[in-house]
mmCIF file of C-alpha atoms in Angstrom:
data_model
loop_
_atom_site.group_PDB
_atom_site.id
_atom_site.type_symbol
_atom_site.label_atom_id
_atom_site.label_comp_id
_atom_site.label_asym_id
_atom_site.label_seq_id
_atom_site.Cartn_x
_atom_site.Cartn_y
_atom_site.Cartn_z
ATOM 1 C CA MET A 1 56.063 -8.388 1.519
ATOM 2 C CA SER A 2 57.216 -7.648 5.028
ATOM 3 C CA LEU A 3 56.793 -9.973 7.975
ATOM 4 C CA PHE A 4 54.348 -7.593 9.653
ATOM 5 C CA LYS A 5 52.063 -7.487 6.583
ATOM 6 C CA ARG A 6 52.004 -11.281 6.439
ATOM 7 C CA ILE A 7 51.061 -11.534 10.116
ATOM 8 C CA LYS A 8 48.414 -8.827 9.648
ATOM 9 C CA ASN A 9 46.872 -10.741 6.726
ATOM 10 C CA ILE A 10 46.786 -13.965 8.745
ATOM 11 C CA VAL A 11 45.205 -12.313 11.804
ATOM 12 C CA SER A 12 42.781 -9.940 10.026
ATOM 13 C CA LYS A 13 39.188 -10.914 9.439
ATOM 14 C CA PRO A 14 38.099 -11.678 5.895
ATOM 15 C CA ALA A 15 35.964 -9.069 4.167
ATOM 16 C CA PRO A 16 32.248 -9.673 4.741
ATOM 17 C CA ALA A 17 30.323 -11.204 1.876
ATOM 18 C CA PRO A 18 28.142 -8.709 0.010
ATOM 19 C CA VAL A 19 24.551 -8.663 1.232
ATOM 20 C CA GLU A 20 22.139 -10.205 -1.262
ATOM 21 C CA LYS A 21 19.313 -7.835 -2.206
ATOM 22 C CA SER A 22 15.787 -8.993 -1.568
ATOM 23 C CA ILE A 23 12.888 -8.139 -3.842
ATOM 24 C CA LEU A 24 11.611 -5.687 -1.187
ATOM 25 C CA SER A 25 14.889 -3.760 -1.187
ATOM 26 C CA LEU A 26 15.272 -3.249 -4.948
ATOM 27 C CA THR A 27 15.820 0.322 -6.146
ATOM 28 C CA ALA A 28 16.237 2.112 -9.464
ATOM 29 C CA GLY A 29 18.907 0.446 -11.594
ATOM 30 C CA ASP A 30 18.408 -3.076 -10.236
ATOM 31 C CA VAL A 31 17.287 -5.926 -12.488
ATOM 32 C CA CYS A 32 14.643 -8.541 -11.679
ATOM 33 C CA GLU A 33 12.721 -11.260 -13.445
ATOM 34 C CA VAL A 34 8.952 -11.637 -13.229
ATOM 35 C CA SER A 35 7.198 -14.508 -15.000
ATOM 36 C CA LEU A 36 10.270 -15.164 -17.199
ATOM 37 C CA VAL A 37 10.502 -11.532 -18.374
ATOM 38 C CA THR A 38 13.546 -9.496 -17.363
ATOM 39 C CA TYR A 39 12.854 -5.941 -16.181
ATOM 40 C CA GLN A 40 14.951 -3.035 -15.025
ATOM 41 C CA VAL A 41 13.643 -1.284 -11.929
ATOM 42 C CA THR A 42 13.167 2.417 -12.745
ATOM 43 C CA GLY A 43 11.206 3.564 -9.690
ATOM 44 C CA ARG A 44 9.890 2.592 -6.300
ATOM 45 C CA THR A 45 7.089 3.709 -4.006
ATOM 46 C CA GLN A 46 6.932 2.395 -0.472
ATOM 47 C CA ASN A 47 4.170 2.416 2.120
ATOM 48 C CA ARG A 48 6.003 1.633 5.351
ATOM 49 C CA SER A 49 2.865 1.264 7.453
ATOM 50 C CA ARG A 50 1.757 -1.729 5.312
ATOM 51 C CA ASN A 51 5.247 -3.068 4.538
ATOM 52 C CA ALA A 52 4.337 -2.689 0.869
ATOM 53 C CA VAL A 53 6.360 -1.651 -2.170
ATOM 54 C CA VAL A 54 5.336 -0.918 -5.759
ATOM 55 C CA LEU A 55 8.239 -1.187 -8.208
ATOM 56 C CA THR A 56 8.115 0.505 -11.608
ATOM 57 C CA LEU A 57 9.571 -2.011 -14.069
ATOM 58 C CA GLN A 58 10.662 -1.384 -17.634
ATOM 59 C CA ASP A 59 11.373 -3.880 -20.418
ATOM 60 C CA GLY A 60 12.144 -1.891 -23.568
ATOM 61 C CA THR A 61 9.113 0.354 -23.998
ATOM 62 C CA ASP A 62 6.798 -1.766 -21.803
ATOM 63 C CA ILE A 63 6.214 -0.408 -18.315
ATOM 64 C CA ARG A 64 4.719 -2.601 -15.594
ATOM 65 C CA TYR A 65 4.214 -2.212 -11.869
ATOM 66 C CA LEU A 66 5.044 -4.979 -9.402
ATOM 67 C CA SER A 67 3.139 -4.681 -6.148
ATOM 68 C CA ILE A 68 4.811 -6.494 -3.264
ATOM 69 C CA GLU A 69 3.238 -6.753 0.167
ATOM 70 C CA GLU A 70 4.777 -8.689 3.008
ATOM 71 C CA ARG A 71 2.102 -10.157 5.266
ATOM 72 C CA GLU A 72 2.058 -13.717 6.652
ATOM 73 C CA ARG A 73 3.561 -14.503 3.279
ATOM 74 C CA THR A 74 4.774 -12.201 0.544
ATOM 75 C CA VAL A 75 2.067 -11.354 -2.015
ATOM 76 C CA TYR A 76 2.959 -10.241 -5.550
ATOM 77 C CA ALA A 77 0.805 -8.700 -8.283
ATOM 78 C CA LEU A 78 1.924 -7.436 -11.693
ATOM 79 C CA TYR A 79 -0.025 -4.485 -13.118
ATOM 80 C CA GLU A 80 -0.065 -2.291 -16.182
ATOM 81 C CA ALA A 81 -1.514 1.217 -16.294
ATOM 82 C CA ILE A 82 -4.776 1.763 -18.158
ATOM 83 C CA ASP A 83 -6.600 4.851 -19.337
ATOM 84 C CA GLY A 84 -9.550 5.822 -17.232
ATOM 85 C CA ARG A 85 -10.746 8.259 -14.673
ATOM 86 C CA LEU A 86 -13.029 8.561 -11.725
ATOM 87 C CA ASP A 87 -14.881 11.739 -10.854
ATOM 88 C CA THR A 88 -14.145 12.250 -7.193
ATOM 89 C CA PHE A 89 -12.041 10.750 -4.485
ATOM 90 C CA ASP A 90 -15.073 10.483 -2.157
ATOM 91 C CA GLU A 91 -17.224 8.460 -4.550
ATOM 92 C CA VAL A 92 -15.089 5.470 -5.551
ATOM 93 C CA PRO A 93 -17.634 2.646 -6.062
ATOM 94 C CA THR A 94 -17.482 -0.798 -4.476
ATOM 95 C CA THR A 95 -18.076 -2.425 -7.879
ATOM 96 C CA LEU A 96 -16.494 -1.290 -11.146
ATOM 97 C CA GLU A 97 -17.261 -2.637 -14.596
ATOM 98 C CA LEU A 98 -14.477 -2.483 -17.147
ATOM 99 C CA ASP A 99 -14.344 -4.259 -20.521
ATOM 100 C CA ASP A 100 -17.380 -6.447 -19.702
ATOM 101 C CA ARG A 101 -15.774 -7.610 -16.451
ATOM 102 C CA ALA A 102 -17.096 -6.735 -12.999
ATOM 103 C CA TYR A 103 -14.507 -5.956 -10.322
ATOM 104 C CA HIS A 104 -15.468 -6.058 -6.656
ATOM 105 C CA MET A 105 -13.621 -4.042 -4.014
ATOM 106 C CA GLU A 106 -11.465 -6.146 -1.724
ATOM 107 C CA GLU A 107 -9.856 -3.394 0.316
ATOM 108 C CA HIS A 108 -9.272 0.308 0.640
ATOM 109 C CA PHE A 109 -6.322 1.722 2.522
ATOM 110 C CA SER A 110 -4.339 4.909 2.767
ATOM 111 C CA GLY A 111 -0.975 5.915 4.098
ATOM 112 C CA LEU A 112 2.119 7.996 3.567
ATOM 113 C CA ILE A 113 4.341 6.812 0.746
ATOM 114 C CA SER A 114 7.873 7.642 -0.279
ATOM 115 C CA ALA A 115 8.708 7.742 -3.989
ATOM 116 C CA ASN A 116 12.113 7.305 -5.651
ATOM 117 C CA GLY A 117 12.962 7.224 -9.351
ATOM 118 C CA LYS A 118 10.383 7.210 -12.142
ATOM 119 C CA THR A 119 6.980 6.558 -10.583
ATOM 120 C CA PRO A 120 3.419 7.643 -11.453
ATOM 121 C CA PHE A 121 3.506 9.968 -8.434
ATOM 122 C CA MET A 122 6.816 11.809 -8.396
ATOM 123 C CA GLN A 123 6.775 12.823 -4.746
ATOM 124 C CA GLY A 124 5.760 11.098 -1.573
ATOM 125 C CA GLY A 125 2.673 12.003 0.382
ATOM 126 C CA ASP A 126 -0.705 10.705 1.447
ATOM 127 C CA GLN A 127 -1.996 8.083 -0.997
ATOM 128 C CA HIS A 128 -5.319 6.216 -1.113
ATOM 129 C CA VAL A 129 -5.499 2.789 -2.768
ATOM 130 C CA TRP A 130 -8.531 0.696 -3.702
ATOM 131 C CA GLN A 131 -7.934 -2.911 -4.726
ATOM 132 C CA TYR A 132 -10.513 -4.892 -6.684
ATOM 133 C CA GLN A 133 -10.777 -8.457 -7.933
ATOM 134 C CA SER A 134 -13.032 -9.989 -10.571
ATOM 135 C CA ASP A 135 -14.651 -13.423 -10.450
ATOM 136 C CA ASP A 136 -11.985 -14.737 -12.861
ATOM 137 C CA MET A 137 -9.157 -13.560 -10.536
ATOM 138 C CA LYS A 138 -8.153 -10.461 -12.548
ATOM 139 C CA LEU A 139 -7.066 -7.470 -10.465
ATOM 140 C CA LEU A 140 -7.824 -3.763 -10.657
ATOM 141 C CA ARG A 141 -5.960 -1.184 -8.589
ATOM 142 C CA VAL A 142 -6.973 2.454 -8.204
ATOM 143 C CA GLU A 143 -4.565 4.960 -6.652
ATOM 144 C CA TRP A 144 -5.286 8.555 -5.700
ATOM 145 C CA GLN A 145 -2.756 11.146 -4.638
ATOM 146 C CA ASP A 146 -2.752 14.953 -4.882
ATOM 147 C CA GLY A 147 -5.991 15.073 -6.900
ATOM 148 C CA ARG A 148 -4.833 12.541 -9.496
ATOM 149 C CA PHE A 149 -6.147 9.032 -10.160
ATOM 150 C CA MET A 150 -4.149 6.150 -11.648
ATOM 151 C CA LEU A 151 -5.823 2.893 -12.706
ATOM 152 C CA TYR A 152 -4.072 -0.435 -13.260
ATOM 153 C CA THR A 153 -5.153 -3.925 -14.299
ATOM 154 C CA GLY A 154 -3.168 -7.022 -13.498
ATOM 155 C CA GLU A 155 -2.856 -10.501 -12.085
ATOM 156 C CA ASN A 156 -1.396 -12.167 -9.033
ATOM 157 C CA VAL A 157 2.094 -13.603 -9.483
ATOM 158 C CA ILE A 158 3.329 -16.648 -7.607
ATOM 159 C CA THR A 159 6.464 -16.284 -5.519
ATOM 160 C CA ALA A 160 8.482 -18.682 -7.678
ATOM 161 C CA ASP A 161 8.015 -16.377 -10.691
ATOM 162 C CA VAL A 162 9.802 -13.420 -9.042
ATOM 163 C CA ARG A 163 13.547 -13.222 -8.511
ATOM 164 C CA VAL A 164 16.355 -10.700 -8.245
ATOM 165 C CA LEU A 165 18.911 -10.952 -11.040
ATOM 166 C CA ARG A 166 21.239 -8.091 -10.218
ATOM 167 C CA GLY A 167 21.322 -5.505 -7.464
ATOM 168 C CA VAL A 168 23.287 -2.289 -7.898
#
């Protein structure tokens, strides 16, 4: 090793440490853990106006959806898709009954989303979302985009139950 290379190595700055991925920045190929179950992220939809992300998670053949919204604190909900349909976009009710459980609408919002990877809606665009909650704290989420409805049931997840295992 020459004298100049040694001096260069002494004077040069060390390489910056790799940036740790946050749960909001996960993309397809990353791995996370939710409620002690390890999932691979296969898709991601993002609504920038709400600072919200829905990750498509896969564990073997099981597919789940992790909704993450950063407000005063970060709010997580884990959903699974269910079969069902609604007739029209204009007539989504404020109360839905499903499997002998009444869900009451908490909020309705819309916005432009971007979609990457394997998601229920393969391209971005204008999406409407209705979020419901039952008296026993179960969640129901209804999404509409491009004439298609998707329905999901789920539960809130506490922050301690969500962590990034490996970012690509």
